[in-house]
Short mmCIF file of C-alpha atoms in Angstrom, two decimals:
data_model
loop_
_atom_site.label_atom_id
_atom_site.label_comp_id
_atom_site.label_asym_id
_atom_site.label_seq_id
_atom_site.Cartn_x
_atom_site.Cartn_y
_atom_site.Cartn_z
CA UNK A 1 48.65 36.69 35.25
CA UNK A 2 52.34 35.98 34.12
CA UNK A 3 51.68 31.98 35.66
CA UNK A 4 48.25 31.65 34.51
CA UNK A 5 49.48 32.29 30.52
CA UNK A 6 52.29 29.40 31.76
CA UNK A 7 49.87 26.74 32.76
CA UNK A 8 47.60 28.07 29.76
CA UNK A 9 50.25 27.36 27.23
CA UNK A 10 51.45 23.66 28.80
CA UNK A 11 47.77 23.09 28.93
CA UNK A 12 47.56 24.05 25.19
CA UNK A 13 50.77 21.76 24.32
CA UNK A 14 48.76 18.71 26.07
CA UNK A 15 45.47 19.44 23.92
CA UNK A 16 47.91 19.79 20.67
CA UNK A 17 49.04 16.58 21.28
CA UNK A 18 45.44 14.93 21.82
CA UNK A 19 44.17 16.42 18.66
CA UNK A 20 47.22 14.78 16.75
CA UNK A 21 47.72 11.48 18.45
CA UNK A 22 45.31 9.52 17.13
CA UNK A 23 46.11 10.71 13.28
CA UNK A 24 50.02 10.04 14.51
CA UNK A 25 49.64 6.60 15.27
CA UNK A 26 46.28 5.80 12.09
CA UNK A 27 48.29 3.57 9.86
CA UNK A 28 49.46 1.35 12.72
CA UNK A 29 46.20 1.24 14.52
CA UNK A 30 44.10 0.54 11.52
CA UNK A 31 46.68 -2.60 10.61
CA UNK A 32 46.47 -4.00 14.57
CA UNK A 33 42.65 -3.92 14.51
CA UNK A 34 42.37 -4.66 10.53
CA UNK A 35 40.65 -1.07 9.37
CA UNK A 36 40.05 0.32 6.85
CA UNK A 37 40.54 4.20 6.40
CA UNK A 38 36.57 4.99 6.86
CA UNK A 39 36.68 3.28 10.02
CA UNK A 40 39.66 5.30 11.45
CA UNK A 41 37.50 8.59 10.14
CA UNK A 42 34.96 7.45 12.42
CA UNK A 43 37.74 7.43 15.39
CA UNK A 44 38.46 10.72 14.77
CA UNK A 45 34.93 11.66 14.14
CA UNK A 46 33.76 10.19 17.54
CA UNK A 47 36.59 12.44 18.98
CA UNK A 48 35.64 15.70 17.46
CA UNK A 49 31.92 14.80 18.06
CA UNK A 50 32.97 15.00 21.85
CA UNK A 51 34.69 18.24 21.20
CA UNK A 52 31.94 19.99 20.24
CA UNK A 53 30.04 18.51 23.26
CA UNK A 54 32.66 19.75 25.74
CA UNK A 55 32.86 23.32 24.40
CA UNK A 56 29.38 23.91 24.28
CA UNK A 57 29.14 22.68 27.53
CA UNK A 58 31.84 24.75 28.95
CA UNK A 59 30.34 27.80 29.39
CA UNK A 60 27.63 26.22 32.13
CA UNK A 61 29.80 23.93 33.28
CA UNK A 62 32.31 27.17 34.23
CA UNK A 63 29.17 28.83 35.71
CA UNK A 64 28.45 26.93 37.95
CA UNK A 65 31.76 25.22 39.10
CA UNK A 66 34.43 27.76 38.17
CA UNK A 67 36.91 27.70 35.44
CA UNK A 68 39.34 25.97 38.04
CA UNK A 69 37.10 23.29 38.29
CA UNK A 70 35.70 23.37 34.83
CA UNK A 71 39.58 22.80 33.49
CA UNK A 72 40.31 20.29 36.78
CA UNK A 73 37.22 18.13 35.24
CA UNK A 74 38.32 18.87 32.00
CA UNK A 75 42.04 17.70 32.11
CA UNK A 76 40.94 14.60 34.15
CA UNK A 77 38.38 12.99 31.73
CA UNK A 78 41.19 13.37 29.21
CA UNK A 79 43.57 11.72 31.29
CA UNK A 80 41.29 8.84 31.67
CA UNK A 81 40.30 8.63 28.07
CA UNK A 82 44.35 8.41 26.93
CA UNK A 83 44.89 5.78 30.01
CA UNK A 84 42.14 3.68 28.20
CA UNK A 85 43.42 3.93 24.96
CA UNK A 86 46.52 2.75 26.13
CA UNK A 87 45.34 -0.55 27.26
CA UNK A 88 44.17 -0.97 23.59
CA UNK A 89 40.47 -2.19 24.14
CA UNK A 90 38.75 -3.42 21.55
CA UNK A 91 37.61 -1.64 18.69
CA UNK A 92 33.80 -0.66 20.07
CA UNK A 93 35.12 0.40 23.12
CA UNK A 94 38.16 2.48 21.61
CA UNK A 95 35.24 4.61 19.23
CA UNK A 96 33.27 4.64 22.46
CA UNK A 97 35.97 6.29 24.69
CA UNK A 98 36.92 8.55 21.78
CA UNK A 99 33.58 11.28 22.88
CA UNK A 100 35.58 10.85 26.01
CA UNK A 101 38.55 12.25 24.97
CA UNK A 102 36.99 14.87 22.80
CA UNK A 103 35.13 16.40 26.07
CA UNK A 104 38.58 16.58 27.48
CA UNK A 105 40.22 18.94 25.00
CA UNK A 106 37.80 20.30 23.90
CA UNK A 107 36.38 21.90 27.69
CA UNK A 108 40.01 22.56 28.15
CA UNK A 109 40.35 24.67 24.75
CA UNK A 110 36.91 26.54 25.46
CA UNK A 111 37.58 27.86 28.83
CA UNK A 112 41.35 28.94 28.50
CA UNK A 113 40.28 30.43 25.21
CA UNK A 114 37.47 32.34 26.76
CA UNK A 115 39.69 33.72 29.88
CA UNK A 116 42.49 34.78 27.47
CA UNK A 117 40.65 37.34 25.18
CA UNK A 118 38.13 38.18 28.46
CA UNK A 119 40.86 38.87 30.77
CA UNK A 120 44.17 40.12 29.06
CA UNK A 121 43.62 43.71 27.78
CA UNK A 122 46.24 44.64 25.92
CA UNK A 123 47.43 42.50 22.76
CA UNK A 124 45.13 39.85 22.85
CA UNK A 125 45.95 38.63 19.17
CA UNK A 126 49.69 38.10 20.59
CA UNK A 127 48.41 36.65 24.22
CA UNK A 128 46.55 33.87 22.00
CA UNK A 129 49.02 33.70 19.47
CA UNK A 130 51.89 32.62 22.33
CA UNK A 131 49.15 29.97 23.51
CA UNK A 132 48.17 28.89 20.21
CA UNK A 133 52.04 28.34 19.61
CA UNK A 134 51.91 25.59 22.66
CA UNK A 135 49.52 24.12 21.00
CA UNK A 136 51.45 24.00 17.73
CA UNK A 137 54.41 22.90 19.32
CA UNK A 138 51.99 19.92 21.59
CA UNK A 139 50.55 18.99 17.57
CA UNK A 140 54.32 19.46 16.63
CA UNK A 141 56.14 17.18 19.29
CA UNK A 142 53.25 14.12 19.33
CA UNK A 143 54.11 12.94 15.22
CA UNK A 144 57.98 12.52 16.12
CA UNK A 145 57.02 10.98 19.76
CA UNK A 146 54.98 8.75 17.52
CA UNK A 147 57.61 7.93 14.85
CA UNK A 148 60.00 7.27 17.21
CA UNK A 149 57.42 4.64 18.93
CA UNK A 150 56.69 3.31 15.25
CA UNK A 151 59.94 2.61 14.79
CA UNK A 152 60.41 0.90 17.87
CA UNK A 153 57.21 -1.46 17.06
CA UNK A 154 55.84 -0.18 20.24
CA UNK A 155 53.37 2.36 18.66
CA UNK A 156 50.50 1.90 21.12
CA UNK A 157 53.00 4.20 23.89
CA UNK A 158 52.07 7.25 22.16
CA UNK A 159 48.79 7.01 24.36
CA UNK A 160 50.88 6.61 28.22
CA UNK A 161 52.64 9.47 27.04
CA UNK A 162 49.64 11.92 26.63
CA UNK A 163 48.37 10.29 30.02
CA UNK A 164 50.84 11.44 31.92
CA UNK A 165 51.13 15.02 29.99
CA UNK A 166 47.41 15.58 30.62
CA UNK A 167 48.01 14.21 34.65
CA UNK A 168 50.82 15.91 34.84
CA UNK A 169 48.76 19.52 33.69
CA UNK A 170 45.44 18.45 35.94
CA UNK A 171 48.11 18.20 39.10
CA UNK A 172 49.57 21.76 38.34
CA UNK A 173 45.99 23.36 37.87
CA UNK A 174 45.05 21.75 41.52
CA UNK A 175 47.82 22.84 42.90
CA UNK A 176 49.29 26.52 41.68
CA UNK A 177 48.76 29.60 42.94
CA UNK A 178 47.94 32.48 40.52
CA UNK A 179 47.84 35.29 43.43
CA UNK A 180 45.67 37.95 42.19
CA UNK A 181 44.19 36.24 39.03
CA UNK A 182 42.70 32.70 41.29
CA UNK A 183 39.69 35.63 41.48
CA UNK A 184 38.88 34.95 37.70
CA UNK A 185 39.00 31.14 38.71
CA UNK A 186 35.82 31.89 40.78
CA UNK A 187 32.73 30.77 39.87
CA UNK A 188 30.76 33.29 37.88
CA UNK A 189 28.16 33.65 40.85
CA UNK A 190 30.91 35.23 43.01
CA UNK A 191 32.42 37.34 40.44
CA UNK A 192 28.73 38.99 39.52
CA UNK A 193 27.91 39.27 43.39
CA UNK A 194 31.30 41.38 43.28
CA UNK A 195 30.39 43.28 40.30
CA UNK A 196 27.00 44.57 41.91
CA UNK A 197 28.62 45.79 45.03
CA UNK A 198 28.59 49.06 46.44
CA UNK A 199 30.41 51.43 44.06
CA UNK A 200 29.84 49.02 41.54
CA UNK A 201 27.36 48.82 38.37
CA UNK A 202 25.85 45.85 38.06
CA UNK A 203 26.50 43.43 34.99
CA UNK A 204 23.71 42.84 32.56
CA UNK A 205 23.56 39.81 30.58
CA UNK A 206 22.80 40.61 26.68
CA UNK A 207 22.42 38.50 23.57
CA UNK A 208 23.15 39.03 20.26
CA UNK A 209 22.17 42.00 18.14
CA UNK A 210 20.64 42.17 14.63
CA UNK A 211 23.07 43.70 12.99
CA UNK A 212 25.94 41.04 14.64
CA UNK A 213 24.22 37.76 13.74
CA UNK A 214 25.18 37.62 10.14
CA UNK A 215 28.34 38.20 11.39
CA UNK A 216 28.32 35.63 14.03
CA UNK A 217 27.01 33.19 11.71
CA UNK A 218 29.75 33.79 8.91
CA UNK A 219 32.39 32.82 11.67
CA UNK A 220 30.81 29.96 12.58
CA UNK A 221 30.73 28.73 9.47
CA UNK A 222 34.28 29.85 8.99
CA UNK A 223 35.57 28.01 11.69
CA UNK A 224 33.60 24.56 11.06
CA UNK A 225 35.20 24.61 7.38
CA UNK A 226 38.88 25.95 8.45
CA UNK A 227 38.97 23.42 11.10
CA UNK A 228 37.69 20.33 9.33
CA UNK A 229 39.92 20.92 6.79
CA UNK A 230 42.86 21.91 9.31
CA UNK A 231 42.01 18.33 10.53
CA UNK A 232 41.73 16.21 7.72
CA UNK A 233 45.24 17.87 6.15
CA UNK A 234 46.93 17.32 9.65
CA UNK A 235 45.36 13.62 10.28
CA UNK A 236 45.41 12.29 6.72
CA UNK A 237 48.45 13.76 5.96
CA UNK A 238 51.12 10.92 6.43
CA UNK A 239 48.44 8.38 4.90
CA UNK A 240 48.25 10.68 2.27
CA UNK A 241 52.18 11.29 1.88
CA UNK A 242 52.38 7.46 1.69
CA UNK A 243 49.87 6.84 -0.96
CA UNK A 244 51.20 9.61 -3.06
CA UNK A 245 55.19 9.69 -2.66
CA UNK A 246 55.48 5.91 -1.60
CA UNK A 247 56.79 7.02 2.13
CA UNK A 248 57.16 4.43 5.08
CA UNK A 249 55.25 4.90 7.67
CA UNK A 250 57.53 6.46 10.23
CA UNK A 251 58.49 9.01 7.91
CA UNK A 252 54.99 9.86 6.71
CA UNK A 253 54.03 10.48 10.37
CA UNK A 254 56.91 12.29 11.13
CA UNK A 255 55.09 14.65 7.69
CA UNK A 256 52.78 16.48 10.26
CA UNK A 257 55.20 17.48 12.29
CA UNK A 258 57.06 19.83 9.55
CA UNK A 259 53.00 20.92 9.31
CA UNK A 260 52.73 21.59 12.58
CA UNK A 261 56.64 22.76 13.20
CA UNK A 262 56.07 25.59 9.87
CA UNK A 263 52.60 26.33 12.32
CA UNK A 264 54.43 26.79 15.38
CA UNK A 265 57.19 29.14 13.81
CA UNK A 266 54.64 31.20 12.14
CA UNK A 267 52.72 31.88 15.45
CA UNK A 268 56.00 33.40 16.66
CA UNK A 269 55.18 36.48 14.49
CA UNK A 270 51.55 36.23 13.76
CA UNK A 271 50.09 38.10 16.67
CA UNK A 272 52.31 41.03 16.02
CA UNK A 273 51.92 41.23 11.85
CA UNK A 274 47.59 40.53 12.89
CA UNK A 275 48.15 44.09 14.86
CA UNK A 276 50.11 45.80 12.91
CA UNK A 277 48.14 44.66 9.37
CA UNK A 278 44.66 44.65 10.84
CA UNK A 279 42.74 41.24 11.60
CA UNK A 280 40.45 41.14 8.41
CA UNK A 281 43.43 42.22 6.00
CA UNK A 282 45.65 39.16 7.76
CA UNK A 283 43.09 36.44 7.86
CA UNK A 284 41.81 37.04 4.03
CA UNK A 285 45.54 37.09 3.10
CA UNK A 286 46.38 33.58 4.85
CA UNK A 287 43.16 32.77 3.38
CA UNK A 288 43.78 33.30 -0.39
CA UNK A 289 47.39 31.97 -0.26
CA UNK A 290 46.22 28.85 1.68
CA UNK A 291 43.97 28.06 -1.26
CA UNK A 292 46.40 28.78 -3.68
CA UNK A 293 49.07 26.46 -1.73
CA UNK A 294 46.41 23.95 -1.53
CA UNK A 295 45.92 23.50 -5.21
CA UNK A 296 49.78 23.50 -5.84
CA UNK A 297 49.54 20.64 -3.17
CA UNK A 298 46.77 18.28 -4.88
CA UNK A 299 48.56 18.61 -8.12
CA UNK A 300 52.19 17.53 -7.11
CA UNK A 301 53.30 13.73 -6.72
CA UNK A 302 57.15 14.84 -6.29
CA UNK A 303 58.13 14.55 -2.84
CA UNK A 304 60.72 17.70 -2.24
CA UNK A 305 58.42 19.55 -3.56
CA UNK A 306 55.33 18.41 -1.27
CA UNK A 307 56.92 18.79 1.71
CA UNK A 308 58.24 22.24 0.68
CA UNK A 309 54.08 22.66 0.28
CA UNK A 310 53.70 21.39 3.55
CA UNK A 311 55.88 24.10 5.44
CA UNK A 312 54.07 26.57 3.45
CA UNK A 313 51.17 25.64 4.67
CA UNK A 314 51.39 25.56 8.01
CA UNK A 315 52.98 28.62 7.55
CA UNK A 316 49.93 30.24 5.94
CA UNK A 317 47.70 29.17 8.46
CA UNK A 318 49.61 29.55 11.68
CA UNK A 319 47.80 32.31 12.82
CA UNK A 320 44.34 31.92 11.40
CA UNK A 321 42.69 30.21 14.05
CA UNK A 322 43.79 32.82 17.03
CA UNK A 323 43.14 35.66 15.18
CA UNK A 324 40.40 34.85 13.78
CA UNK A 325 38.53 34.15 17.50
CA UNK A 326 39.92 37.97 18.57
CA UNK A 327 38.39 39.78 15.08
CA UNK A 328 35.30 38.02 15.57
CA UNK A 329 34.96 38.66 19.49
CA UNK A 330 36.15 42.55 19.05
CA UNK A 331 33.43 43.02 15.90
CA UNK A 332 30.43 41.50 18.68
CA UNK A 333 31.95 42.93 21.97
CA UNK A 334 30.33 41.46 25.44
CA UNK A 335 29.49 38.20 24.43
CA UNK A 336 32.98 37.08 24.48
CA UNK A 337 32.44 33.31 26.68
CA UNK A 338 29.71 32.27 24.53
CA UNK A 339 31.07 33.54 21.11
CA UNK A 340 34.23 31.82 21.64
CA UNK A 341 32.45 28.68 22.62
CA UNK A 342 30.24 28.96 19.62
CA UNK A 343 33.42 29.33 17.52
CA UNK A 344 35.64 26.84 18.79
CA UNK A 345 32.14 24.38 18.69
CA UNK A 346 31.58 24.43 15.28
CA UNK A 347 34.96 23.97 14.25
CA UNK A 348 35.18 20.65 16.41
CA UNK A 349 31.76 20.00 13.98
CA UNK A 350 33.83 20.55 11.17
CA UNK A 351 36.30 18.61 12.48
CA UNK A 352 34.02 15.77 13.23
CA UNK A 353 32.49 15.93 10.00
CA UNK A 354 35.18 16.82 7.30
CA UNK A 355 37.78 14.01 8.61
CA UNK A 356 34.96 11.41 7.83
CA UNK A 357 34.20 12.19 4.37
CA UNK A 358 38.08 12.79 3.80
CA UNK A 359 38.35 8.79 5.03
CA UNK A 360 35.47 7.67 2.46
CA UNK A 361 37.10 9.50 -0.07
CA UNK A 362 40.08 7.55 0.75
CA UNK A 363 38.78 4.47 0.35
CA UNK A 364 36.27 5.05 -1.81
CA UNK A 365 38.37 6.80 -4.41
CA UNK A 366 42.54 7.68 -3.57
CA UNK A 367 44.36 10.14 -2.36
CA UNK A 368 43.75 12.67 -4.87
CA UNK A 369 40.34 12.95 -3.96
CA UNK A 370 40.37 13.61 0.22
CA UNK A 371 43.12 16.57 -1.34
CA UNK A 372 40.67 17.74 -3.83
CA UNK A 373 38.34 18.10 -1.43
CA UNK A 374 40.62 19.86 1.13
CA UNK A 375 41.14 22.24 -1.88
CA UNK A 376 37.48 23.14 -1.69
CA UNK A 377 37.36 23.70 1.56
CA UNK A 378 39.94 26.71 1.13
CA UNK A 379 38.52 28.05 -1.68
CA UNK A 380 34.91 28.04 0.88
CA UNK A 381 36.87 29.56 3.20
CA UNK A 382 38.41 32.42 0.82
CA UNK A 383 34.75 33.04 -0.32
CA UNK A 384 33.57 33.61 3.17
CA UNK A 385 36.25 35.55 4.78
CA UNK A 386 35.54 38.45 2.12
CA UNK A 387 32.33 38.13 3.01
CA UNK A 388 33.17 38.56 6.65
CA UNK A 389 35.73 41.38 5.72
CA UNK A 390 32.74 43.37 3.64
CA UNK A 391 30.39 42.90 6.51
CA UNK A 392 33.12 43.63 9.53
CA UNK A 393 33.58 46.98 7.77
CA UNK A 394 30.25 47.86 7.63
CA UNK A 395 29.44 46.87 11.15
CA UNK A 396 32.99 49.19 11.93
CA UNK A 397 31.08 51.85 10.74
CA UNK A 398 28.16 51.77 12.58
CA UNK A 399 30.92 52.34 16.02
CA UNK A 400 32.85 54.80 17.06
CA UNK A 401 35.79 53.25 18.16
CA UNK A 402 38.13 51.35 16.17
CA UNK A 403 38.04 47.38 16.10
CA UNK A 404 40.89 46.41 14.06
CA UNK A 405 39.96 46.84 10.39
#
């Protein structure tokens, strides 16, 4: 189990680094190809459009292949999609590979995700928490990678280098051992044909209750807004730093990595404070001082004092996404595969969707605006974690055993 968390968190550094790239290297791509900003939000749209494609198909596609397969298929249509960005086609066929690269990362994020919380027993808020740091660290790493390319002039190398990090993952999945645990790599076929044998009770499949769909549907909605505007913050941000603070480009890329960096040291701790607080009183206390950094975000020009904001932020957030997949799966216990695809889904929606708008706003308007509207999107997602909170408690109730509250 030890070497399957490994290759779980250097494939979750490789998938950081895909969701950042492209927002990395924006203000040099849009000036080779002569964009505007709502044409790089359709990029990154097109991306998160395949996303949501790949984890919704992940739970069939693990069914009937394996989750060996499922991630060998995964990591490989990745691979291809950053080879062809590399050779910087043109435009159409860049927005057209983009899907491409989505169903890549997001396939890989589903299935790891879904064998995490289904398999480890003990701590799973600090099992996804040490993943969710690799991916931190992959969104971390990618923005200096970049800057250091953009400095160079040679910008466009920022796509070999997530080739051969997503080639280099595929090859170690194909190859590695995990002893005991290449069982939960079976397909799910095998696994239920062991379930049902002698000695055994057989496994039942079940859907969702009444009482857990409003619930259910709360997260959903959480996650589409949290990640959208986790997205549009992360991919915006040096375009945003520049506009605002008058920062070159380099530097402004070089912005999401102190995001990202302030992420990846919070996720050090976050599993641990998550169990020791409870998961609702964590994730509606990053959620009320997110919104409150937010606003102190839109409303500053100064630069120390934004990238102090910055830090903060990521920060703040660092462990919402993680624990925020383990509070809903332990509140609707059973369904944990397809909840956690649902999750992670609509958040690539939101991150499909929100990015867009933020790049209209951008050109439509300034600056100011895309943050304003980032600034909603906390205060949304304030509003519906106490709503989640009020209902987890009373769904608590209804059980006997405790769930976390």
């Amino acid at each position: 189990m030890r070497k399957l968390i490994g290759l779980s968190c250097l494939s979750y550094l490789v998938i950081g680094m895909a969701h950042v790239v492209a927002g990395a290297v924006l203000e040099p791509m849009m000036s080779h190809y002569g964009l505007d900003y709502r044409d790089g939000g359709q990029f990154i749209m097109n991306q998160f459009l395949g996303f949501l494609c790949g984890v919704l198909a992940s739970p069939w596609i693990s069914r009937y292949t394996g989750r060996r397969n499922a991630l060998l298929m995964a990591l490989g249509v990745l691979t291809a999609a950053e080879a062809a960005y590399s050779f910087l086609l043109p435009w159409g066929w860049m927005l057209a590979v983009a899907p491409v690269a989505g169903i890549g990362f997001g396939m890989t994020e589903a299935v790891i995700g879904a064998i995490i919380i289904e398999f480890v027993e003990d701590k799973k808020a600090s099992a996804m928490t040490k993943i969710e740091t690799f991916f931190g660290l992959g969104a971390l790493a990618m923005p200096l990678v970049a800057a250091l390319f953009i400095r160079g002039s040679i910008w466009q190398m920022s796509f070999p280098f997530v080739t051969a990090m997503a080639g280099l993952t595929a090859l170690l999945w194909l190859t590695l051992s995990f002893g005991k645990a290449d069982e939960l790599m079976a397909n799910r076929t095998k696994r239920r044909h062991a379930a049902i044998a002698p000695g055994n009770a057989p496994v039942t499949r079940a859907g969702y209750s009444r009482a857990t769909l409003p619930f259910l549907v709360l997260g959903i909605i959480f996650f589409a807004v949290y990640v959208g505007m986790e997205m549009s913050f992360s991919n915006y941000l040096p375009s945003i730093m520049i506009q605002r603070t008058g920062m070159d480009e380099a530097t402004g890329a070089s912005t999401i990595s102190l995001f990202w960096g302030m992420i990846v040291a919070g996720r050090i701790f976050a599993g641990r404070l998550a169990e020791r607080s409870g998961y609702g009183v964590f994730l509606i206390t990053a959620a009320g001082a997110g919104m409150m950094v937010m606003f102190f975000i839109s409303m500053t020009d100064n630069t120390g004092l934004s990238l102090f904001l910055i830090g903060l932020a990521g920060l703040i957030w660092a462990g919402v996404f993680a624990i925020g997949l383990v509070y809903v799966n332990q509140l609707i216990p059973g369904m944990t595969e397809r909840t956690t695809s649902l999750l992670i889904a609509f958040g690539g929606l939101g991150g499909a969707l929100f990015p867009k708008l933020t790049g209209w706003l951008m050109d439509r308007y300034d600056a100011v605006w895309a943050l304003g509207l980032m600034a909603a999107l906390t205060v949304a997602m304030f509003a519906i974690m106490a709503a989640m909170v009020l209902y987890g408690r009373r769904l608590t109730a209804g059980v006997d055993h405790k769930v976390g509250q």
